[in-house]
Coordinates of N, CA and C in Angstrom, one line a residue:
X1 N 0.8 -1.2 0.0 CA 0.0 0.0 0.0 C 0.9 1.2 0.0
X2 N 0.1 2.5 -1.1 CA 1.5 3.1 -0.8 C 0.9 4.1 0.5
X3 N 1.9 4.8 0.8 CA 2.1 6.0 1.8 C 0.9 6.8 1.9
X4 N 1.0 7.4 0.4 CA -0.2 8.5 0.4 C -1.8 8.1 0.9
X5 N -2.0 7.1 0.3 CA -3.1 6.2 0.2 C -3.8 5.6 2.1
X6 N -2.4 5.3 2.7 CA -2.9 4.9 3.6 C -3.0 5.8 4.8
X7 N -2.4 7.3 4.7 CA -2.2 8.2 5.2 C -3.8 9.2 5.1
X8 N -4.4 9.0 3.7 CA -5.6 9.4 3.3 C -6.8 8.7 3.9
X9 N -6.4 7.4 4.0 CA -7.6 6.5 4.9 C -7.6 6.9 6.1
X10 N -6.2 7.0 6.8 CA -6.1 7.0 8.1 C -6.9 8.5 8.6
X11 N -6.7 9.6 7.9 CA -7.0 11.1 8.4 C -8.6 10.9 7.9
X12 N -9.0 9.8 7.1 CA -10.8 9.7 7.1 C -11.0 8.9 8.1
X13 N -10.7 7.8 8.6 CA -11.4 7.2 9.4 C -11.1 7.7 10.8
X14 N -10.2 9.2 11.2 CA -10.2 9.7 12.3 C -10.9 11.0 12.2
X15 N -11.1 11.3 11.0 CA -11.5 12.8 11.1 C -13.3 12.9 10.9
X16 N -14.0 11.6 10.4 CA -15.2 11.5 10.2 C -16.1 11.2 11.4
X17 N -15.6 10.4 12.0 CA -16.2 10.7 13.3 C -16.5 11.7 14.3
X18 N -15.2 12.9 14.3 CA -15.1 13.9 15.2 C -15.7 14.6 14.3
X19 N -16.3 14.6 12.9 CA -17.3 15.4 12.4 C -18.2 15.1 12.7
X20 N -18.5 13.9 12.7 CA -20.2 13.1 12.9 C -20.3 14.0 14.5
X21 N -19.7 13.7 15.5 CA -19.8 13.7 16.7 C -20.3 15.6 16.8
X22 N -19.8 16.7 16.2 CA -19.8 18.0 16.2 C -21.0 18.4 15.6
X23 N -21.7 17.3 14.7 CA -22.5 17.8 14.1 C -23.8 17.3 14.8
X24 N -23.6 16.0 15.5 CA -25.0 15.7 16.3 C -24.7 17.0 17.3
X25 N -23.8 17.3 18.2 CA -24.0 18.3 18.9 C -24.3 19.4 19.3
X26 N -24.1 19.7 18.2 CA -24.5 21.6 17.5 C -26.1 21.1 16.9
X27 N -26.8 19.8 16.6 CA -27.6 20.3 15.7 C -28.5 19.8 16.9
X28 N -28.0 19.2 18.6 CA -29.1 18.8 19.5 C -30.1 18.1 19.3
X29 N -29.2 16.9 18.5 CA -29.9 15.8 18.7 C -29.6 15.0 19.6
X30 N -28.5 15.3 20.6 CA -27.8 14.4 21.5 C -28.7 15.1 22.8
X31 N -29.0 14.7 23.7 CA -29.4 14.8 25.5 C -28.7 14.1 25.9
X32 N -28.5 14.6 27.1 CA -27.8 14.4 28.0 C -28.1 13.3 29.2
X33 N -27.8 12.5 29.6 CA -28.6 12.1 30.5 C -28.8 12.5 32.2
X34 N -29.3 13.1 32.8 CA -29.3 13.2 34.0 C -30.4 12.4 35.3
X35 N -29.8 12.6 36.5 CA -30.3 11.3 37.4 C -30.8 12.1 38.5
X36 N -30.8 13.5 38.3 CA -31.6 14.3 39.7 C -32.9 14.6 39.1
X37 N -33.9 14.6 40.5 CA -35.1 14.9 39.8 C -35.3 16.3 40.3
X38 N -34.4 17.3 40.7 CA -35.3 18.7 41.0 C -34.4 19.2 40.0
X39 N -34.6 20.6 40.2 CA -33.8 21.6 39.1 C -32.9 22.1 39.8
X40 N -31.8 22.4 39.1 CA -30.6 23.2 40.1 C -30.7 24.9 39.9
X41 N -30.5 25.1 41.1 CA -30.8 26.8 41.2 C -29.7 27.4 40.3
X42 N -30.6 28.4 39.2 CA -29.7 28.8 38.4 C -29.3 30.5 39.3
X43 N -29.8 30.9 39.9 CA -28.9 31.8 40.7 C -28.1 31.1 42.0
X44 N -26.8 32.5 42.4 CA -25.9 32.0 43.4 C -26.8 32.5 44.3
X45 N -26.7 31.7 45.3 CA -27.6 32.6 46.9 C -26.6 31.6 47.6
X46 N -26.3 32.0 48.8 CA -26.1 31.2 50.2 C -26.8 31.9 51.1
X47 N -27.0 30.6 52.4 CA -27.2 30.6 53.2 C -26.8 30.4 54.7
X48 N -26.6 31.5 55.5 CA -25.8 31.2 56.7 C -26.4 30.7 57.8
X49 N -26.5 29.4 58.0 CA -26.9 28.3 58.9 C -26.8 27.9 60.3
X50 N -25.5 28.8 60.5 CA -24.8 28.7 61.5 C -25.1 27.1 62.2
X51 N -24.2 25.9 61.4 CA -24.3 24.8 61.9 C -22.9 24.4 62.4
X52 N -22.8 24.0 63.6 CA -21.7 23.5 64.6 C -21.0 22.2 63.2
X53 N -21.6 21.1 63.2 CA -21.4 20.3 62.4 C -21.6 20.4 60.9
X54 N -20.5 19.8 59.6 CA -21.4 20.7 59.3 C -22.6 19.9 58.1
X55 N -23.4 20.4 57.8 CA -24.9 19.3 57.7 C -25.3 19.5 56.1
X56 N -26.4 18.7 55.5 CA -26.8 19.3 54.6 C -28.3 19.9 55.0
X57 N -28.6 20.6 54.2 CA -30.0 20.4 54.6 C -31.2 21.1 54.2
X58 N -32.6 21.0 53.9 CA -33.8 21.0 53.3 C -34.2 22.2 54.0
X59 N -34.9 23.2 53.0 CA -35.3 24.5 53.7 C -36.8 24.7 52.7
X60 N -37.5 25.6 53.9 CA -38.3 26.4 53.2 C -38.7 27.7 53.5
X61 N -38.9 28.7 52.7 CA -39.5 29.7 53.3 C -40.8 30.0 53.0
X62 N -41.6 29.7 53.9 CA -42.9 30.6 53.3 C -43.2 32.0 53.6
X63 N -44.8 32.6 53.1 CA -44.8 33.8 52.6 C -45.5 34.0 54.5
X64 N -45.9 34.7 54.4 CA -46.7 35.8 55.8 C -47.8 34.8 56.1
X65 N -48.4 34.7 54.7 CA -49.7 33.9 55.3 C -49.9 32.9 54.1
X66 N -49.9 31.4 54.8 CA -49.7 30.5 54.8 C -50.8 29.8 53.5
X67 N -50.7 29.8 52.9 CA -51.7 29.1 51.5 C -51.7 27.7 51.5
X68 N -52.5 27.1 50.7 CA -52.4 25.7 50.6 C -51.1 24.8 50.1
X69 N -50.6 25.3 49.5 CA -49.2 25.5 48.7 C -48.2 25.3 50.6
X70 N -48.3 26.4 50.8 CA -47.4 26.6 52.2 C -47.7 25.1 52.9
X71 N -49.0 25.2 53.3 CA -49.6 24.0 53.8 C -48.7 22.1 53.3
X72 N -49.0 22.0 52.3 CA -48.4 20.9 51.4 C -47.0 20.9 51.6
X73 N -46.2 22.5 51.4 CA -45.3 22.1 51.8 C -44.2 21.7 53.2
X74 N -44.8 22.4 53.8 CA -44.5 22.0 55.5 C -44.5 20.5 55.5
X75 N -45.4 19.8 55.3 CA -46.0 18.3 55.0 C -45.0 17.4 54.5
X76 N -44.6 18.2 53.4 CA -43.9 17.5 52.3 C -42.2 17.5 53.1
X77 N -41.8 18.4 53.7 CA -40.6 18.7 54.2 C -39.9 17.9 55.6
X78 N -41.7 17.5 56.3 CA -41.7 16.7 57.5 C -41.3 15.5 57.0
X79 N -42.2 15.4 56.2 CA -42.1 13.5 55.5 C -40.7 13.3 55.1
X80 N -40.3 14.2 54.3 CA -39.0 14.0 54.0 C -38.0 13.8 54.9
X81 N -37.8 14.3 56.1 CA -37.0 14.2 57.0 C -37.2 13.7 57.6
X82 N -38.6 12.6 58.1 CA -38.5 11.6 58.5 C -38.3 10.1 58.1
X83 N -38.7 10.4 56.4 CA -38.3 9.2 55.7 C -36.4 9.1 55.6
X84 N -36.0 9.8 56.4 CA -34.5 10.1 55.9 C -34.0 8.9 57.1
X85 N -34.6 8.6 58.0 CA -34.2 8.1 59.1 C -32.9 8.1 59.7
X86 N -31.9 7.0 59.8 CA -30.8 7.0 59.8 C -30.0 8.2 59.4
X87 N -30.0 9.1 58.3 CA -29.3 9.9 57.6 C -29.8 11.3 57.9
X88 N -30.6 11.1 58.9 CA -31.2 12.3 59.8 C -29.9 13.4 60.2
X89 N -29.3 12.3 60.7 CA -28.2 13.2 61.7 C -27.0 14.0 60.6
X90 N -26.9 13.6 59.6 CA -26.7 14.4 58.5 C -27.1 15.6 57.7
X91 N -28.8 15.5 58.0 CA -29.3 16.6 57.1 C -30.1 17.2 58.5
X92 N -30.5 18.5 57.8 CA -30.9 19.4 58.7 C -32.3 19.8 58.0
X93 N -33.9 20.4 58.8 CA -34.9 20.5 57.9 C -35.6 21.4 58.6
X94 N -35.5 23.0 58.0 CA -35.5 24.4 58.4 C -36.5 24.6 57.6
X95 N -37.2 25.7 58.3 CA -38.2 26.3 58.0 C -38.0 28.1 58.2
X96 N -37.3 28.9 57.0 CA -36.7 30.2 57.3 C -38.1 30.8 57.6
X97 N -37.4 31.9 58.4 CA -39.1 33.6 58.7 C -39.1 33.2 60.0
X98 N -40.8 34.1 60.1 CA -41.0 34.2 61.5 C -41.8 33.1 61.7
X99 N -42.2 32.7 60.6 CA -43.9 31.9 60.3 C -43.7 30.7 61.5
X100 N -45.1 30.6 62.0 CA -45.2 30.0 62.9 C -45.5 28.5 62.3
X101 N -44.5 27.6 63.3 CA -44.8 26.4 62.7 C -45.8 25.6 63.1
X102 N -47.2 24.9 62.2 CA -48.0 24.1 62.9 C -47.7 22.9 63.3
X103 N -48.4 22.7 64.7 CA -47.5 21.8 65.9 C -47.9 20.5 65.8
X104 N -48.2 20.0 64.6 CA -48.1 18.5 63.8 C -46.6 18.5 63.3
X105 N -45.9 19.4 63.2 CA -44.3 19.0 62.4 C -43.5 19.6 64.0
X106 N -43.1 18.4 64.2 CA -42.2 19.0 65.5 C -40.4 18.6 64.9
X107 N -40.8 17.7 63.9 CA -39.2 17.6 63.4 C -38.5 19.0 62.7
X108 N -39.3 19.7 62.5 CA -38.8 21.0 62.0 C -38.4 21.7 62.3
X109 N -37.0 22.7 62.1 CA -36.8 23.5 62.6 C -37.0 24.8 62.1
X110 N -36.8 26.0 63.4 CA -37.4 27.1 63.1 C -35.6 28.2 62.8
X111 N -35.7 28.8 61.8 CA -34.6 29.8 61.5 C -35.0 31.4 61.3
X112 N -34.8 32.1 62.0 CA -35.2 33.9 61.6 C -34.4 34.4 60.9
X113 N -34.3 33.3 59.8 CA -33.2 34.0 58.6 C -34.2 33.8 57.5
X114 N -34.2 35.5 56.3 CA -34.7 35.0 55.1 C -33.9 35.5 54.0
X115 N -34.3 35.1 53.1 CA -33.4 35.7 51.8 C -34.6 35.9 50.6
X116 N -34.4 37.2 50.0 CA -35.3 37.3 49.3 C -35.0 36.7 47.4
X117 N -33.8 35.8 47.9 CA -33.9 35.0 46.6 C -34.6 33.6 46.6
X118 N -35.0 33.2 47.6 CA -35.7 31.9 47.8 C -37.4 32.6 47.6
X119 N -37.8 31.9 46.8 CA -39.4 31.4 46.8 C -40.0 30.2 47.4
X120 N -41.7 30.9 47.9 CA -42.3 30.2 49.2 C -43.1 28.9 48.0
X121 N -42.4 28.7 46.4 CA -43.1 27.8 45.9 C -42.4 26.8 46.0
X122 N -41.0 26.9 46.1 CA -40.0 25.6 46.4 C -39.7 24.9 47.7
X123 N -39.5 24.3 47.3 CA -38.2 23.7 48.6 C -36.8 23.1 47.9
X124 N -35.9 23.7 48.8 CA -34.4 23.8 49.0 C -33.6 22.9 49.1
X125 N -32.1 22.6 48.6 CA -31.3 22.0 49.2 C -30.3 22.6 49.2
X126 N -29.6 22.7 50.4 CA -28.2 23.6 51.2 C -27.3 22.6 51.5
X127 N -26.2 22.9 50.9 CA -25.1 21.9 50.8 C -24.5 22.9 52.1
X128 N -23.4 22.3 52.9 CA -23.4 22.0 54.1 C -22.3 23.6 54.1
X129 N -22.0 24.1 53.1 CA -21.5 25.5 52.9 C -22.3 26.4 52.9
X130 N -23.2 25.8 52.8 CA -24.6 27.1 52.6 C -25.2 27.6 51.6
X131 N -24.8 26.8 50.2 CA -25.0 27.2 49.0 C -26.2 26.7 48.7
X132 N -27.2 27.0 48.3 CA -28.3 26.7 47.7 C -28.0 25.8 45.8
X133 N -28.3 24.6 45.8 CA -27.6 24.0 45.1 C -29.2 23.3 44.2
X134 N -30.1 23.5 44.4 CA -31.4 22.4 44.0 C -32.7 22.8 44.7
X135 N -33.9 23.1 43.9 CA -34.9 23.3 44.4 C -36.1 22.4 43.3
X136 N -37.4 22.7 44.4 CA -38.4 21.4 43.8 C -39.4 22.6 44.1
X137 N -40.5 22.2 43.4 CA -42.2 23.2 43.3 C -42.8 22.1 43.9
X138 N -43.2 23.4 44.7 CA -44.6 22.4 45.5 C -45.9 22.6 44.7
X139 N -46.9 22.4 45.3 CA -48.4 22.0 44.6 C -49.2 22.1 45.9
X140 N -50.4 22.4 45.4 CA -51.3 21.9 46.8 C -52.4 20.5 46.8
X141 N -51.4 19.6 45.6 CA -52.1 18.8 45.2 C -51.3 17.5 46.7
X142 N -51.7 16.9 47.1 CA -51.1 16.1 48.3 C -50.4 14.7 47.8
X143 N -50.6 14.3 46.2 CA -50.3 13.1 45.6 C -48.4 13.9 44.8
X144 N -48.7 15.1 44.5 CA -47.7 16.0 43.9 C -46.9 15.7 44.5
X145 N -47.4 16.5 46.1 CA -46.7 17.0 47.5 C -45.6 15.5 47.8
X146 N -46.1 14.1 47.4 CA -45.5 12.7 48.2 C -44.4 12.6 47.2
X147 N -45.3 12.7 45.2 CA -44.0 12.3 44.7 C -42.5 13.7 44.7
X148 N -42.9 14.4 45.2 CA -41.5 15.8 45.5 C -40.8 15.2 46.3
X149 N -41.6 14.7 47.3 CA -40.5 14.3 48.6 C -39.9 12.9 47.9
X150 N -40.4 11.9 47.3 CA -39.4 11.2 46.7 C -38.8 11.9 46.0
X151 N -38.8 12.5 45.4 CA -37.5 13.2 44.6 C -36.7 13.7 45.4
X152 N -36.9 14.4 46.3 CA -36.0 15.2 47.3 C -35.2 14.6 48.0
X153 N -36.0 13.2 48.6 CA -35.3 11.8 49.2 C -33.9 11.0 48.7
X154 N -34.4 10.9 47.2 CA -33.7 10.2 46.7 C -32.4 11.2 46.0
X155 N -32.6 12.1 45.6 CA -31.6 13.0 45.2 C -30.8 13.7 46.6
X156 N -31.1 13.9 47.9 CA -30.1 13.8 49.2 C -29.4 12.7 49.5
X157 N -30.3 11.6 49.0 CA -29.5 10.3 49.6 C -28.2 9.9 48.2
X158 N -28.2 10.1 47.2 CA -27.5 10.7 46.0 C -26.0 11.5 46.6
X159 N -26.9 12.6 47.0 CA -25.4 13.5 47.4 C -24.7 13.2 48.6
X160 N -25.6 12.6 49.8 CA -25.1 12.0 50.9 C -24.1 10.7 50.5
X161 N -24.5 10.1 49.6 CA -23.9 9.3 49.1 C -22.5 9.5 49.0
X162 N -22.1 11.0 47.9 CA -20.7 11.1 47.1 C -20.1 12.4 48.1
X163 N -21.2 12.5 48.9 CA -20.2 13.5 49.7 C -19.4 12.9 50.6
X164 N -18.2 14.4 51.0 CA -17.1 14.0 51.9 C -17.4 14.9 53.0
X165 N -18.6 16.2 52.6 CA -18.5 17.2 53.7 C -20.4 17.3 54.4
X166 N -20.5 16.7 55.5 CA -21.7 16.5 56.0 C -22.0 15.3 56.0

């Protein structure tokens, strides 16, 4: 075989593929696959937690006056941190403001810290720096409200997983 010839094959059968590959890319036929079920907060916020250890942990803030929405999600936030069992002592599950918490959720804690980049439609997750990293929509639908907290469940137990810090 001569030189030229197999030097010609060689720069096609390496150069066609990194074309093929550029062109599915750009033209978005490729997705991505991902394994979290909430959305990642596309702004930076932290939050200062003031935790001795340091923890992850589930927040919410609601508005003044408490909607059905609010309601669902208090519910949704208890369940979650008690379905967390074991991995309790890991995560932490705040309820920012003044708002008074109804005394069916005793696992929750109370924080007089707010930030006016958090909305009373989410719930949170605070990586153990304080970073707000992942938020989920509530509903005042109660079937909504259960499958969120599996999402919330299973994507802490996810990061609990690969973390080193909390």
């Amino acid at each position: 075989m001569k030189t030229k010839s197999f030097f010609s094959i060689f720069l096609v059968m390496a150069g066609v593929p990194l074309i093929l590959a550029f062109v599915v890319l750009k033209m978005g036929w490729y997705t991505p696959g991902a394994t979290n079920k909430g959305e990642f907060v596309e702004f930076t916020t932290e939050l200062d937690l003031h935790h001795d250890v340091p923890t992850w942990s589930i927040v919410y803030q609601p508005t003044e006056s408490c909607d059905a929405v609010c309601v669902e999600q208090f519910y949704g936030l208890n369940q979650t941190y008690i379905a967390l069992g074991k991995l309790q002592k890991r995560v932490n599950a705040y309820v920012l403001g003044s708002a008074k918490l109804p005394a069916e959720y005793p696992m929750l804690k109370t924080l007089k810290l707010t930030n006016k980049n958090l909305s009373s439609q989410y719930l949170y997750i605070v990586d153990p720096f304080g970073k707000v990293i992942m938020q989920y929509a509530g509903a005042a639908d109660r079937e909504h409200t259960i499958n969120t907290s599996k999402d919330i469940l299973a994507d802490i137990k996810k990061l609990l997983n690969y973390a080193r810090v909390g």
